[in-house]
Amino acid sequence: MTTRTADRDRLGRDPGRPVYVISVAAELVRVHPRTLRIYEYEGLVCPARTPSNIRLYSENDVRRVLWIRHLTQRLGVNLAG
């Protein structure tokens, strides 16, 4: 298996490719878009930007936010440290 193939999911999609605008990403992870902006400000997620400065989230970004939600809501981890 090549590295390029390993970087794709079962359907051939690249999970690192930024595709979701903030409203869609927020809906996928069930948070307010402002929460995603806060996570970005805190350095927890780093979405790509279009030339017009629109945030684009990848599948990897979405998974990271889901993990952050799990840590904070289920395990009680505080984002402040």
JSON list of C-alpha atoms in Angstrom, two decimals:
[
{"chain": "A", "resi": 1, "resn": "MET", "atom": "CA", "xyz": [0.00, 0.00, 0.00]},
{"chain": "A", "resi": 2, "resn": "THR", "atom": "CA", "xyz": [1.44, 3.35, -0.96]},
{"chain": "A", "resi": 3, "resn": "THR", "atom": "CA", "xyz": [1.41, 6.39, 1.29]},
{"chain": "A", "resi": 4, "resn": "ARG", "atom": "CA", "xyz": [-1.00, 8.10, -1.08]},
{"chain": "A", "resi": 5, "resn": "THR", "atom": "CA", "xyz": [-3.45, 5.19, -0.82]},
{"chain": "A", "resi": 6, "resn": "ALA", "atom": "CA", "xyz": [-3.02, 5.05, 2.96]},
{"chain": "A", "resi": 7, "resn": "ASP", "atom": "CA", "xyz": [-4.05, 8.71, 3.19]},
{"chain": "A", "resi": 8, "resn": "ARG", "atom": "CA", "xyz": [-7.46, 8.01, 1.68]},
{"chain": "A", "resi": 9, "resn": "ASP", "atom": "CA", "xyz": [-10.54, 6.47, 3.24]},
{"chain": "A", "resi": 10, "resn": "ARG", "atom": "CA", "xyz": [-12.43, 3.46, 1.91]},
{"chain": "A", "resi": 11, "resn": "LEU", "atom": "CA", "xyz": [-14.29, 5.59, -0.65]},
{"chain": "A", "resi": 12, "resn": "GLY", "atom": "CA", "xyz": [-11.11, 7.16, -1.99]},
{"chain": "A", "resi": 13, "resn": "ARG", "atom": "CA", "xyz": [-11.60, 10.51, -0.27]},
{"chain": "A", "resi": 14, "resn": "ASP", "atom": "CA", "xyz": [-8.68, 12.40, 1.21]},
{"chain": "A", "resi": 15, "resn": "PRO", "atom": "CA", "xyz": [-9.53, 13.09, 4.90]},
{"chain": "A", "resi": 16, "resn": "GLY", "atom": "CA", "xyz": [-7.04, 15.96, 4.93]},
{"chain": "A", "resi": 17, "resn": "ARG", "atom": "CA", "xyz": [-8.71, 17.83, 2.09]},
{"chain": "A", "resi": 18, "resn": "PRO", "atom": "CA", "xyz": [-10.53, 20.94, 3.36]},
{"chain": "A", "resi": 19, "resn": "VAL", "atom": "CA", "xyz": [-14.13, 20.80, 2.14]},
{"chain": "A", "resi": 20, "resn": "TYR", "atom": "CA", "xyz": [-16.57, 21.92, 4.87]},
{"chain": "A", "resi": 21, "resn": "VAL", "atom": "CA", "xyz": [-17.43, 25.58, 5.48]},
{"chain": "A", "resi": 22, "resn": "ILE", "atom": "CA", "xyz": [-17.80, 26.50, 9.14]},
{"chain": "A", "resi": 23, "resn": "SER", "atom": "CA", "xyz": [-21.60, 26.19, 9.22]},
{"chain": "A", "resi": 24, "resn": "VAL", "atom": "CA", "xyz": [-21.47, 22.64, 7.83]},
{"chain": "A", "resi": 25, "resn": "ALA", "atom": "CA", "xyz": [-18.59, 21.61, 10.09]},
{"chain": "A", "resi": 26, "resn": "ALA", "atom": "CA", "xyz": [-20.42, 23.00, 13.12]},
{"chain": "A", "resi": 27, "resn": "GLU", "atom": "CA", "xyz": [-23.54, 21.06, 12.19]},
{"chain": "A", "resi": 28, "resn": "LEU", "atom": "CA", "xyz": [-21.55, 17.85, 11.72]},
{"chain": "A", "resi": 29, "resn": "VAL", "atom": "CA", "xyz": [-20.07, 18.07, 15.21]},
{"chain": "A", "resi": 30, "resn": "ARG", "atom": "CA", "xyz": [-23.15, 19.66, 16.80]},
{"chain": "A", "resi": 31, "resn": "VAL", "atom": "CA", "xyz": [-21.56, 22.84, 18.09]},
{"chain": "A", "resi": 32, "resn": "HIS", "atom": "CA", "xyz": [-22.16, 26.51, 17.39]},
{"chain": "A", "resi": 33, "resn": "PRO", "atom": "CA", "xyz": [-19.87, 28.00, 14.71]},
{"chain": "A", "resi": 34, "resn": "ARG", "atom": "CA", "xyz": [-18.53, 30.34, 17.40]},
{"chain": "A", "resi": 35, "resn": "THR", "atom": "CA", "xyz": [-17.21, 27.27, 19.25]},
{"chain": "A", "resi": 36, "resn": "LEU", "atom": "CA", "xyz": [-15.14, 26.33, 16.20]},
{"chain": "A", "resi": 37, "resn": "ARG", "atom": "CA", "xyz": [-13.76, 29.87, 16.06]},
{"chain": "A", "resi": 38, "resn": "ILE", "atom": "CA", "xyz": [-12.80, 29.62, 19.74]},
{"chain": "A", "resi": 39, "resn": "TYR", "atom": "CA", "xyz": [-11.09, 26.26, 19.15]},
{"chain": "A", "resi": 40, "resn": "GLU", "atom": "CA", "xyz": [-9.16, 27.86, 16.30]},
{"chain": "A", "resi": 41, "resn": "TYR", "atom": "CA", "xyz": [-8.21, 30.86, 18.46]},
{"chain": "A", "resi": 42, "resn": "GLU", "atom": "CA", "xyz": [-6.97, 28.47, 21.16]},
{"chain": "A", "resi": 43, "resn": "GLY", "atom": "CA", "xyz": [-4.90, 26.56, 18.59]},
{"chain": "A", "resi": 44, "resn": "LEU", "atom": "CA", "xyz": [-6.88, 23.34, 18.92]},
{"chain": "A", "resi": 45, "resn": "VAL", "atom": "CA", "xyz": [-7.87, 23.20, 15.27]},
{"chain": "A", "resi": 46, "resn": "CYS", "atom": "CA", "xyz": [-6.42, 24.97, 12.25]},
{"chain": "A", "resi": 47, "resn": "PRO", "atom": "CA", "xyz": [-8.82, 25.05, 9.29]},
{"chain": "A", "resi": 48, "resn": "ALA", "atom": "CA", "xyz": [-7.59, 25.97, 5.84]},
{"chain": "A", "resi": 49, "resn": "ARG", "atom": "CA", "xyz": [-8.58, 29.33, 4.37]},
{"chain": "A", "resi": 50, "resn": "THR", "atom": "CA", "xyz": [-9.75, 30.21, 0.90]},
{"chain": "A", "resi": 51, "resn": "PRO", "atom": "CA", "xyz": [-8.28, 33.25, -0.88]},
{"chain": "A", "resi": 52, "resn": "SER", "atom": "CA", "xyz": [-11.33, 35.18, 0.38]},
{"chain": "A", "resi": 53, "resn": "ASN", "atom": "CA", "xyz": [-10.51, 34.06, 3.97]},
{"chain": "A", "resi": 54, "resn": "ILE", "atom": "CA", "xyz": [-13.37, 31.56, 4.38]},
{"chain": "A", "resi": 55, "resn": "ARG", "atom": "CA", "xyz": [-12.56, 28.72, 6.77]},
{"chain": "A", "resi": 56, "resn": "LEU", "atom": "CA", "xyz": [-12.62, 25.23, 5.29]},
{"chain": "A", "resi": 57, "resn": "TYR", "atom": "CA", "xyz": [-12.54, 22.19, 7.56]},
{"chain": "A", "resi": 58, "resn": "SER", "atom": "CA", "xyz": [-11.29, 18.75, 6.53]},
{"chain": "A", "resi": 59, "resn": "GLU", "atom": "CA", "xyz": [-12.59, 15.41, 7.73]},
{"chain": "A", "resi": 60, "resn": "ASN", "atom": "CA", "xyz": [-9.51, 15.27, 9.98]},
{"chain": "A", "resi": 61, "resn": "ASP", "atom": "CA", "xyz": [-10.48, 18.64, 11.49]},
{"chain": "A", "resi": 62, "resn": "VAL", "atom": "CA", "xyz": [-14.01, 17.36, 12.12]},
{"chain": "A", "resi": 63, "resn": "ARG", "atom": "CA", "xyz": [-12.62, 14.25, 13.83]},
{"chain": "A", "resi": 64, "resn": "ARG", "atom": "CA", "xyz": [-10.34, 16.40, 15.98]},
{"chain": "A", "resi": 65, "resn": "VAL", "atom": "CA", "xyz": [-13.29, 18.55, 17.11]},
{"chain": "A", "resi": 66, "resn": "LEU", "atom": "CA", "xyz": [-15.29, 15.43, 17.94]},
{"chain": "A", "resi": 67, "resn": "TRP", "atom": "CA", "xyz": [-12.36, 14.23, 20.05]},
{"chain": "A", "resi": 68, "resn": "ILE", "atom": "CA", "xyz": [-12.14, 17.62, 21.80]},
{"chain": "A", "resi": 69, "resn": "ARG", "atom": "CA", "xyz": [-15.87, 17.44, 22.57]},
{"chain": "A", "resi": 70, "resn": "HIS", "atom": "CA", "xyz": [-15.42, 13.94, 23.96]},
{"chain": "A", "resi": 71, "resn": "LEU", "atom": "CA", "xyz": [-12.58, 15.08, 26.21]},
{"chain": "A", "resi": 72, "resn": "THR", "atom": "CA", "xyz": [-14.40, 18.16, 27.48]},
{"chain": "A", "resi": 73, "resn": "GLN", "atom": "CA", "xyz": [-17.96, 16.90, 27.78]},
{"chain": "A", "resi": 74, "resn": "ARG", "atom": "CA", "xyz": [-17.52, 13.26, 28.73]},
{"chain": "A", "resi": 75, "resn": "LEU", "atom": "CA", "xyz": [-14.20, 13.24, 30.54]},
{"chain": "A", "resi": 76, "resn": "GLY", "atom": "CA", "xyz": [-14.35, 16.74, 32.04]},
{"chain": "A", "resi": 77, "resn": "VAL", "atom": "CA", "xyz": [-11.07, 17.99, 30.60]},
{"chain": "A", "resi": 78, "resn": "ASN", "atom": "CA", "xyz": [-10.73, 21.77, 30.88]},
{"chain": "A", "resi": 79, "resn": "LEU", "atom": "CA", "xyz": [-9.49, 23.53, 27.73]},
{"chain": "A", "resi": 80, "resn": "ALA", "atom": "CA", "xyz": [-7.54, 26.00, 29.84]},
{"chain": "A", "resi": 81, "resn": "GLY", "atom": "CA", "xyz": [-5.34, 23.20, 31.08]}
]
